[in-house]
Amino acid sequence: MFTSITALVKKDILLELRQQHTFYGILLYIASTIFVLSLSVDEPDAKAWNGIFWVIQLFICVNAVAKSFLQEGRGRMLYYYTLVHPAAFIVAKLLYNLVLMLFMSIVSLLLYTLFIGNPLSNIVQFIGIAVLGGISISLVFTLMSAIAAKAQHNAALMAILGFPVILPLLLLLMRLSRTAFNEVFKEGAVLQLTGLIIGLDALIIAMAVILFPYLWKD
Amino acid sequence: MTKSWWKITSFVLLIYTVTGGFLLDVPRLPILNETIRNLYFHVAMWFAMTILFSISFFYSIRYLRRFDLRDDIFARHFASAGCLFGILGYITGFIWVSVTWVADQGQSLSGVIREPKLIFAAIGLLIYGAYFVLRGSFTDIDKRAKTSAVYSIFAYVMLFVTMFIIPRIVEGSLHPGGKGGQGGNPALNFKDIDSRLRMVFYPAVLGWTLLGVWIATLRIRTQLITDKPLLHTTHKN
């Protein structure tokens, strides 16, 4: 089980290194989105800054994760089917996308503060929240990508499926990130929100592992 | 499915809801006044929607356990009946909002949209909208049934988690039973609802839900007839 997970993650990383155009494509997507934004909204207030940041994360994730199942052709999926357990396969995909999205989140946060300004009062805390957010968003969209891949490889479908499902998580994240803007929370509220997000992530992983085997059999 | 007693029950209960709902005595509170009668329609719609979505969820799980296409047809039509009641819930809510919160309390419509219960309902309708889009993008019926069942199970669980999360994020609610009250749904809480209202409200919920089930079963039965050749072959396998 563990060996197959690591092998699959390694394979995805190797594929990424060999086909670097998609990786740079996403980086370019991040850079151009933030550049366009910086030209249209110079120095937004804290609330708008926070909102725009999370919406950007959402779209980056759709683009970064979209290809994870779409790139696997029918034949290759059949090959995996003979080799590994479906739970191992989905866990490997979740892990890989998590790492990818983590990287993209950090890069986008860096560019975002550089181009659009930095109203944060506690940057370390916000980095932590961005990491947590990147993980959560990538988990949901990995499963959505697996579903959308079944439907004629449609990336737009993935966004339609994912947005209503991600909404509660996104609201939680936006609420939590207000603590990094010096907003005073009730005692224990920050911990509670963080706990809720982590709990939701655990739920998503559990459901992905339970439900994926059904998607996988044809 | 073809038994008629519950259809007659639904009919009688709804006749009672409409006549009793408009004629029986109700408590008159400031601002709400007589509009509290909308409780029998507006709130009952949401109950019916939630119950219909839950039935759809049940059939989605059953599909993944047995791979019988009949379960898929059930799941689909119960979901669409649920959506119908959700839209009706929005319409009745809109009427209620425009004469109470907006007219008497001076709330703006954009403020009302941020209501926790409205966010929940919007997510629910978006999810089932996406569910139908997903179904539409398949040509292979087995694949469609399987994939949409997976999505609907996942989305339903997330939707019900949302119900508990949203009140923690969005502070304050104009709906009764929000932060200010004891929490929970006042329509379910015996202490919060006047006994005169209860006399009509519970029959109304049951009547509307049965009507929803009736609508869904009619559509399921027509689909079962049109898909008969398909179902027959898949059932043999």
XYZ file of C-alpha atoms in Angstrom:
455
model
C 0.000 0.000 0.000
C 2.576 2.570 1.074
C 5.035 1.506 -1.547
C 2.449 1.865 -4.278
C 1.446 5.299 -2.993
C 5.022 6.531 -2.997
C 5.610 4.990 -6.412
C 2.552 6.758 -7.832
C 3.518 10.096 -6.310
C 7.021 9.674 -7.625
C 5.653 8.914 -11.051
C 3.533 12.079 -11.013
C 6.486 14.202 -9.946
C 8.659 12.633 -12.607
C 5.975 13.335 -15.193
C 5.844 16.932 -14.040
C 9.611 17.265 -14.394
C 9.578 15.769 -17.861
C 6.641 17.817 -19.109
C 7.520 21.132 -17.598
C 5.284 23.156 -19.871
C 2.185 22.539 -17.717
C 4.012 23.523 -14.562
C 5.288 26.752 -16.063
C 1.883 27.257 -17.591
C 0.302 27.446 -14.155
C 3.041 29.754 -12.887
C 2.423 32.017 -15.845
C -1.282 31.876 -15.133
C -0.649 33.024 -11.561
C 1.680 35.802 -12.637
C -0.607 37.157 -15.329
C -3.721 36.992 -13.146
C -2.037 38.925 -10.379
C -0.539 41.415 -12.809
C -3.933 42.112 -14.377
C -5.383 42.502 -10.897
C -2.670 44.881 -9.800
C -3.456 47.101 -12.750
C -7.178 47.089 -12.063
C -7.283 47.311 -8.257
C -4.443 49.296 -6.797
C -4.163 48.903 -3.036
C -7.522 47.409 -2.066
C -8.648 47.553 1.543
C -8.113 44.551 3.791
C -11.511 42.995 3.195
C -11.281 43.153 -0.584
C -7.649 42.004 -0.475
C -8.672 38.913 1.445
C -11.632 38.143 -0.808
C -9.643 38.507 -4.018
C -6.825 36.358 -2.663
C -9.096 33.414 -1.986
C -10.895 33.680 -5.302
C -7.497 33.606 -7.029
C -6.553 30.502 -5.034
C -9.727 28.853 -6.226
C -8.991 29.465 -9.885
C -5.337 28.512 -9.564
C -6.420 25.245 -8.029
C -8.909 24.519 -10.799
C -6.120 25.002 -13.321
C -3.421 23.170 -11.413
C -5.481 20.149 -10.443
C -7.572 19.869 -13.603
C -5.014 17.914 -15.499
C -4.305 15.369 -12.760
C -6.936 12.951 -13.990
C -7.400 14.381 -17.455
C -3.849 13.493 -18.436
C -4.391 9.825 -17.633
C -5.659 8.155 -20.740
C -8.063 5.253 -20.756
C -5.371 2.717 -21.414
C -3.145 3.962 -18.671
C -6.001 3.908 -16.165
C -6.606 0.305 -17.102
C -2.960 -0.400 -16.466
C -3.106 1.160 -12.992
C -6.250 -0.800 -12.363
C -4.352 -4.036 -12.707
C -1.513 -2.804 -10.481
C -2.766 -0.870 -7.472
C -5.632 -0.602 -5.046
C -7.980 2.318 -5.836
C -7.492 3.790 -2.356
C -3.745 3.922 -2.965
C -4.328 5.593 -6.306
C -6.586 8.347 -4.969
C -4.386 8.940 -1.932
C -1.391 9.334 -4.229
C -3.302 11.809 -6.369
C -4.479 13.742 -3.324
C -0.937 13.882 -1.980
C 0.592 14.974 -5.236
C -1.995 17.693 -5.851
C -1.618 18.832 -2.270
C 2.106 19.367 -2.715
C 1.592 21.063 -6.064
C -1.097 23.374 -4.720
C 0.965 24.155 -1.632
C 3.773 25.369 -3.835
C 1.398 27.374 -6.004
C -0.257 28.940 -2.954
C 3.049 30.145 -1.587
C 4.160 31.498 -4.940
C 0.873 33.279 -5.483
C 0.917 34.757 -1.980
C 4.411 36.062 -2.615
C 3.477 37.658 -5.926
C 0.218 38.913 -4.494
C 1.865 40.809 -1.649
C 4.491 42.082 -4.044
C 2.089 43.454 -6.644
C -1.043 44.304 -4.716
C 0.366 45.368 -1.376
C 0.383 43.895 2.055
C -2.270 44.981 4.557
C -1.483 41.985 6.783
C -0.497 42.548 10.357
C 0.603 39.000 10.983
C 2.181 37.550 7.876
C 3.352 34.267 9.417
C -0.160 33.486 10.541
C -1.536 34.264 7.107
C 1.020 31.994 5.447
C -0.190 29.233 7.724
C -3.798 29.890 6.768
C -2.898 30.036 3.068
C -1.182 26.652 3.383
C -4.216 25.197 5.130
C -6.459 26.718 2.478
C -4.360 25.425 -0.382
C -4.523 21.923 1.086
C -8.287 22.058 1.563
C -9.030 23.404 -1.896
C -6.722 20.907 -3.575
C -8.415 17.971 -1.804
C -11.886 18.925 -2.992
C -10.811 19.648 -6.530
C -8.859 16.417 -6.850
C -12.040 14.457 -6.262
C -13.981 16.775 -8.578
C -11.325 16.263 -11.212
C -11.762 12.508 -10.880
C -15.506 12.924 -11.415
C -15.161 15.390 -14.282
C -12.616 13.152 -16.002
C -15.361 10.549 -16.347
C -17.480 13.025 -18.272
C -15.582 13.457 -21.530
C -12.627 15.270 -19.956
C -14.392 18.505 -19.300
C -12.438 21.046 -17.221
C -15.289 23.548 -17.070
C -17.458 20.873 -15.510
C -14.952 20.564 -12.699
C -15.486 24.186 -11.711
C -19.257 23.816 -11.816
C -19.122 20.727 -9.631
C -16.547 22.093 -7.238
C -17.717 25.623 -6.471
C -20.863 24.845 -4.495
C -19.023 22.138 -2.557
C -16.007 24.300 -1.751
C -18.122 27.267 -0.634
C -18.401 26.334 3.074
C -14.649 25.704 3.247
C -13.906 28.957 1.500
C -16.179 30.889 3.847
C -14.403 29.304 6.806
C -11.000 30.206 5.383
C -11.990 33.797 4.662
C -13.362 34.121 8.150
C -10.248 32.616 9.706
C -7.866 34.757 7.701
C -9.370 37.905 9.217
C -7.352 37.064 12.326
C -4.213 37.909 10.373
C -5.628 41.415 9.853
C -5.595 42.194 13.553
C -9.244 41.427 14.008
C -9.945 40.420 17.560
C -11.634 37.053 17.836
C -13.449 35.550 20.743
C -11.182 33.416 22.854
C -10.796 29.988 21.315
C -12.589 30.973 18.091
C -9.417 30.805 15.996
C -8.656 27.348 17.277
C -12.222 26.264 16.694
C -12.238 27.498 13.088
C -8.901 25.819 12.388
C -10.201 22.631 13.931
C -13.312 22.786 11.764
C -11.258 23.183 8.591
C -8.984 20.279 9.505
C -12.021 18.191 10.384
C -13.607 18.972 7.035
C -10.381 18.020 5.263
C -10.361 14.694 7.065
C -13.973 14.147 6.024
C -13.147 14.924 2.389
C -10.215 12.504 2.399
C -12.375 9.792 3.957
C -15.110 10.276 1.383
C -12.609 10.344 -1.466
C -11.190 7.012 -0.347
C -14.670 5.498 0.057
C -16.158 6.837 -3.163
C -13.249 6.659 -5.586
C -13.331 2.878 -6.098
C -16.765 3.317 -7.713
C -15.453 5.864 -10.178
C -12.520 3.760 -11.057
C -14.342 0.638 -12.190
C -15.750 0.988 -15.665
C -46.128 3.090 -5.601
C -49.562 2.630 -7.099
C -51.301 2.569 -3.731
C -53.591 5.532 -3.381
C -54.086 6.044 0.336
C -51.113 8.354 0.781
C -52.108 10.396 -2.241
C -55.540 10.921 -0.710
C -53.833 11.807 2.587
C -51.685 14.367 0.820
C -54.725 15.861 -0.906
C -56.756 16.096 2.291
C -53.840 17.537 4.267
C -53.174 20.183 1.655
C -56.839 21.163 1.478
C -56.673 21.494 5.259
C -53.411 23.472 5.037
C -54.845 25.978 2.598
C -58.264 26.441 4.221
C -57.107 26.082 7.818
C -53.984 28.059 7.090
C -55.956 31.043 5.930
C -58.965 30.827 8.233
C -57.821 29.523 11.629
C -56.696 31.906 14.315
C -52.998 32.795 14.464
C -50.969 34.801 16.996
C -50.254 38.306 15.730
C -46.788 39.591 16.515
C -45.561 43.053 15.553
C -44.185 43.259 11.990
C -45.169 39.655 11.249
C -48.899 40.116 11.856
C -50.922 37.870 9.597
C -47.919 36.971 7.437
C -47.093 34.239 9.933
C -49.501 32.147 7.865
C -46.705 31.883 5.337
C -45.083 29.483 7.812
C -47.354 26.771 6.445
C -46.023 27.346 2.952
C -42.522 28.789 3.143
C -41.065 26.684 5.946
C -42.916 23.574 4.809
C -41.261 23.955 1.366
C -37.798 23.755 2.914
C -38.747 20.737 4.949
C -40.071 19.032 1.843
C -36.913 19.963 -0.094
C -34.618 18.568 2.586
C -36.605 15.350 2.850
C -36.682 14.877 -0.931
C -32.921 15.470 -1.205
C -32.404 12.941 1.565
C -34.482 10.365 -0.311
C -32.375 11.056 -3.396
C -29.225 10.557 -1.313
C -30.569 7.244 -0.049
C -31.185 6.001 -3.596
C -27.725 7.158 -4.722
C -26.165 5.022 -2.013
C -28.420 2.137 -2.938
C -27.361 2.457 -6.554
C -23.713 2.092 -5.615
C -24.548 -0.991 -3.579
C -26.670 -2.818 -6.131
C -26.004 -1.154 -9.510
C -29.656 -1.267 -10.421
C -30.511 1.510 -12.876
C -33.925 1.838 -11.287
C -32.272 3.348 -8.201
C -30.556 5.885 -10.418
C -33.884 6.947 -11.907
C -35.325 7.291 -8.399
C -32.364 9.371 -7.215
C -32.626 11.667 -10.209
C -36.319 12.413 -9.943
C -36.334 12.867 -6.204
C -33.511 15.384 -6.625
C -35.444 17.310 -9.255
C -38.593 17.315 -7.114
C -36.435 18.645 -4.261
C -35.185 21.445 -6.499
C -38.759 22.353 -7.382
C -39.599 22.748 -3.705
C -36.397 24.702 -3.134
C -37.385 27.198 -5.821
C -40.886 27.435 -4.357
C -39.273 28.024 -0.959
C -37.331 30.926 -2.433
C -40.445 32.406 -4.010
C -42.536 32.174 -0.842
C -39.580 33.521 1.127
C -39.215 36.434 -1.232
C -42.847 37.380 -0.749
C -42.426 37.135 3.004
C -39.230 39.190 2.983
C -40.722 41.968 0.913
C -43.563 42.610 3.365
C -41.661 42.125 6.624
C -37.900 42.616 6.662
C -37.710 44.971 3.707
C -40.926 46.931 4.180
C -41.103 47.132 7.972
C -37.558 46.668 9.143
C -35.823 48.564 6.364
C -33.380 45.731 5.568
C -31.726 45.872 2.187
C -32.108 42.929 -0.163
C -28.349 42.426 -0.391
C -28.262 42.107 3.389
C -30.949 39.479 3.262
C -28.991 37.434 0.723
C -26.229 36.906 3.308
C -28.657 35.151 5.606
C -27.229 31.803 6.782
C -30.331 29.920 5.729
C -30.296 31.516 2.291
C -26.652 30.587 1.803
C -27.470 27.024 2.726
C -30.390 26.897 0.317
C -28.325 28.477 -2.454
C -25.556 25.906 -2.012
C -28.145 23.142 -2.087
C -29.685 24.334 -5.315
C -26.271 24.939 -6.911
C -25.180 21.429 -5.988
C -28.216 19.819 -7.545
C -27.903 22.147 -10.538
C -24.348 20.855 -10.979
C -25.677 17.317 -10.514
C -27.998 17.740 -13.486
C -25.271 19.326 -15.589
C -23.038 16.363 -14.751
C -25.761 13.927 -15.749
C -26.285 15.801 -18.985
C -22.672 15.410 -20.023
C -22.780 11.609 -20.282
C -24.014 9.436 -23.087
C -23.317 6.112 -21.423
C -26.095 5.437 -18.926
C -24.169 3.162 -16.570
C -21.287 5.575 -16.342
C -23.707 8.428 -15.833
C -25.492 6.631 -13.023
C -22.296 5.710 -11.239
C -20.534 9.064 -11.518
C -23.560 11.132 -10.604
C -24.251 8.889 -7.608
C -20.705 9.488 -6.384
C -21.079 13.226 -6.815
C -24.453 13.398 -5.165
C -23.295 11.439 -2.117
C -20.233 13.634 -1.702
C -22.160 16.850 -2.251
C -25.009 15.867 0.054
C -22.620 15.161 2.921
C -20.849 18.470 2.340
C -24.202 20.248 2.221
C -25.218 18.918 5.600
C -21.873 19.737 7.107
C -22.443 23.252 5.802
C -25.626 23.521 7.793
C -23.609 23.329 10.996
C -20.735 25.473 9.809
C -22.484 28.494 8.375
C -23.957 29.838 11.636
C -20.402 29.978 12.981
C -19.165 32.078 10.094
C -22.011 34.423 9.363
C -22.934 36.305 12.451
C -26.501 37.120 13.229
C -29.528 36.017 11.364
C -32.882 37.558 10.724
C -34.460 34.137 10.733
C -35.765 32.997 14.084
C -33.580 30.450 15.823
C -30.337 32.144 14.781
C -27.618 33.250 17.147
C -29.958 35.183 19.424
C -32.292 32.314 20.188
C -31.567 28.956 21.643
C -30.151 27.830 18.299
C -31.649 25.113 16.195
C -34.763 25.345 14.187
C -37.685 27.011 15.968
C -40.198 25.131 13.856
C -38.924 21.897 15.354
C -38.624 23.200 18.871
C -41.798 22.630 20.829
C -41.252 25.618 23.083
C -40.742 28.162 20.323
C -43.784 27.601 18.200
C -47.306 28.575 19.195
C -49.665 25.636 19.554
C -52.150 27.263 17.175
C -49.501 27.275 14.476
C -48.501 23.712 15.190
C -52.053 22.572 14.466
C -51.591 23.443 10.813
C -47.819 23.406 10.434
C -47.144 19.698 10.959
C -49.957 18.555 8.665
C -48.674 21.086 6.109
C -45.149 19.655 6.179
C -46.474 16.144 5.747
C -48.875 17.190 3.003
C -46.271 19.069 0.964
C -43.706 16.298 1.346
C -46.193 13.699 0.187
C -47.058 15.928 -2.759
C -43.361 16.061 -3.614
C -43.083 12.295 -3.420
C -46.182 12.027 -5.595
C -44.697 14.314 -8.257
C -41.447 12.374 -8.173
C -43.106 8.973 -8.422
C -45.210 10.059 -11.401
C -42.074 11.072 -13.243
C -40.242 7.951 -12.136
C -43.056 5.777 -13.439
C -43.068 7.434 -16.858
C -39.302 7.092 -17.073
C -39.438 3.449 -16.013
C -41.870 2.829 -18.889
C -39.807 4.692 -21.486
C -36.587 3.036 -20.327
C -38.108 -0.412 -20.059
C -35.994 -2.048 -22.788
C -32.810 -0.657 -21.239
C -33.720 -1.702 -17.734
C -34.619 -5.146 -18.846
C -31.265 -5.829 -20.446
C -29.246 -4.378 -17.603
C -31.233 -6.247 -15.032
C -30.427 -9.570 -16.640
C -26.696 -9.015 -16.437
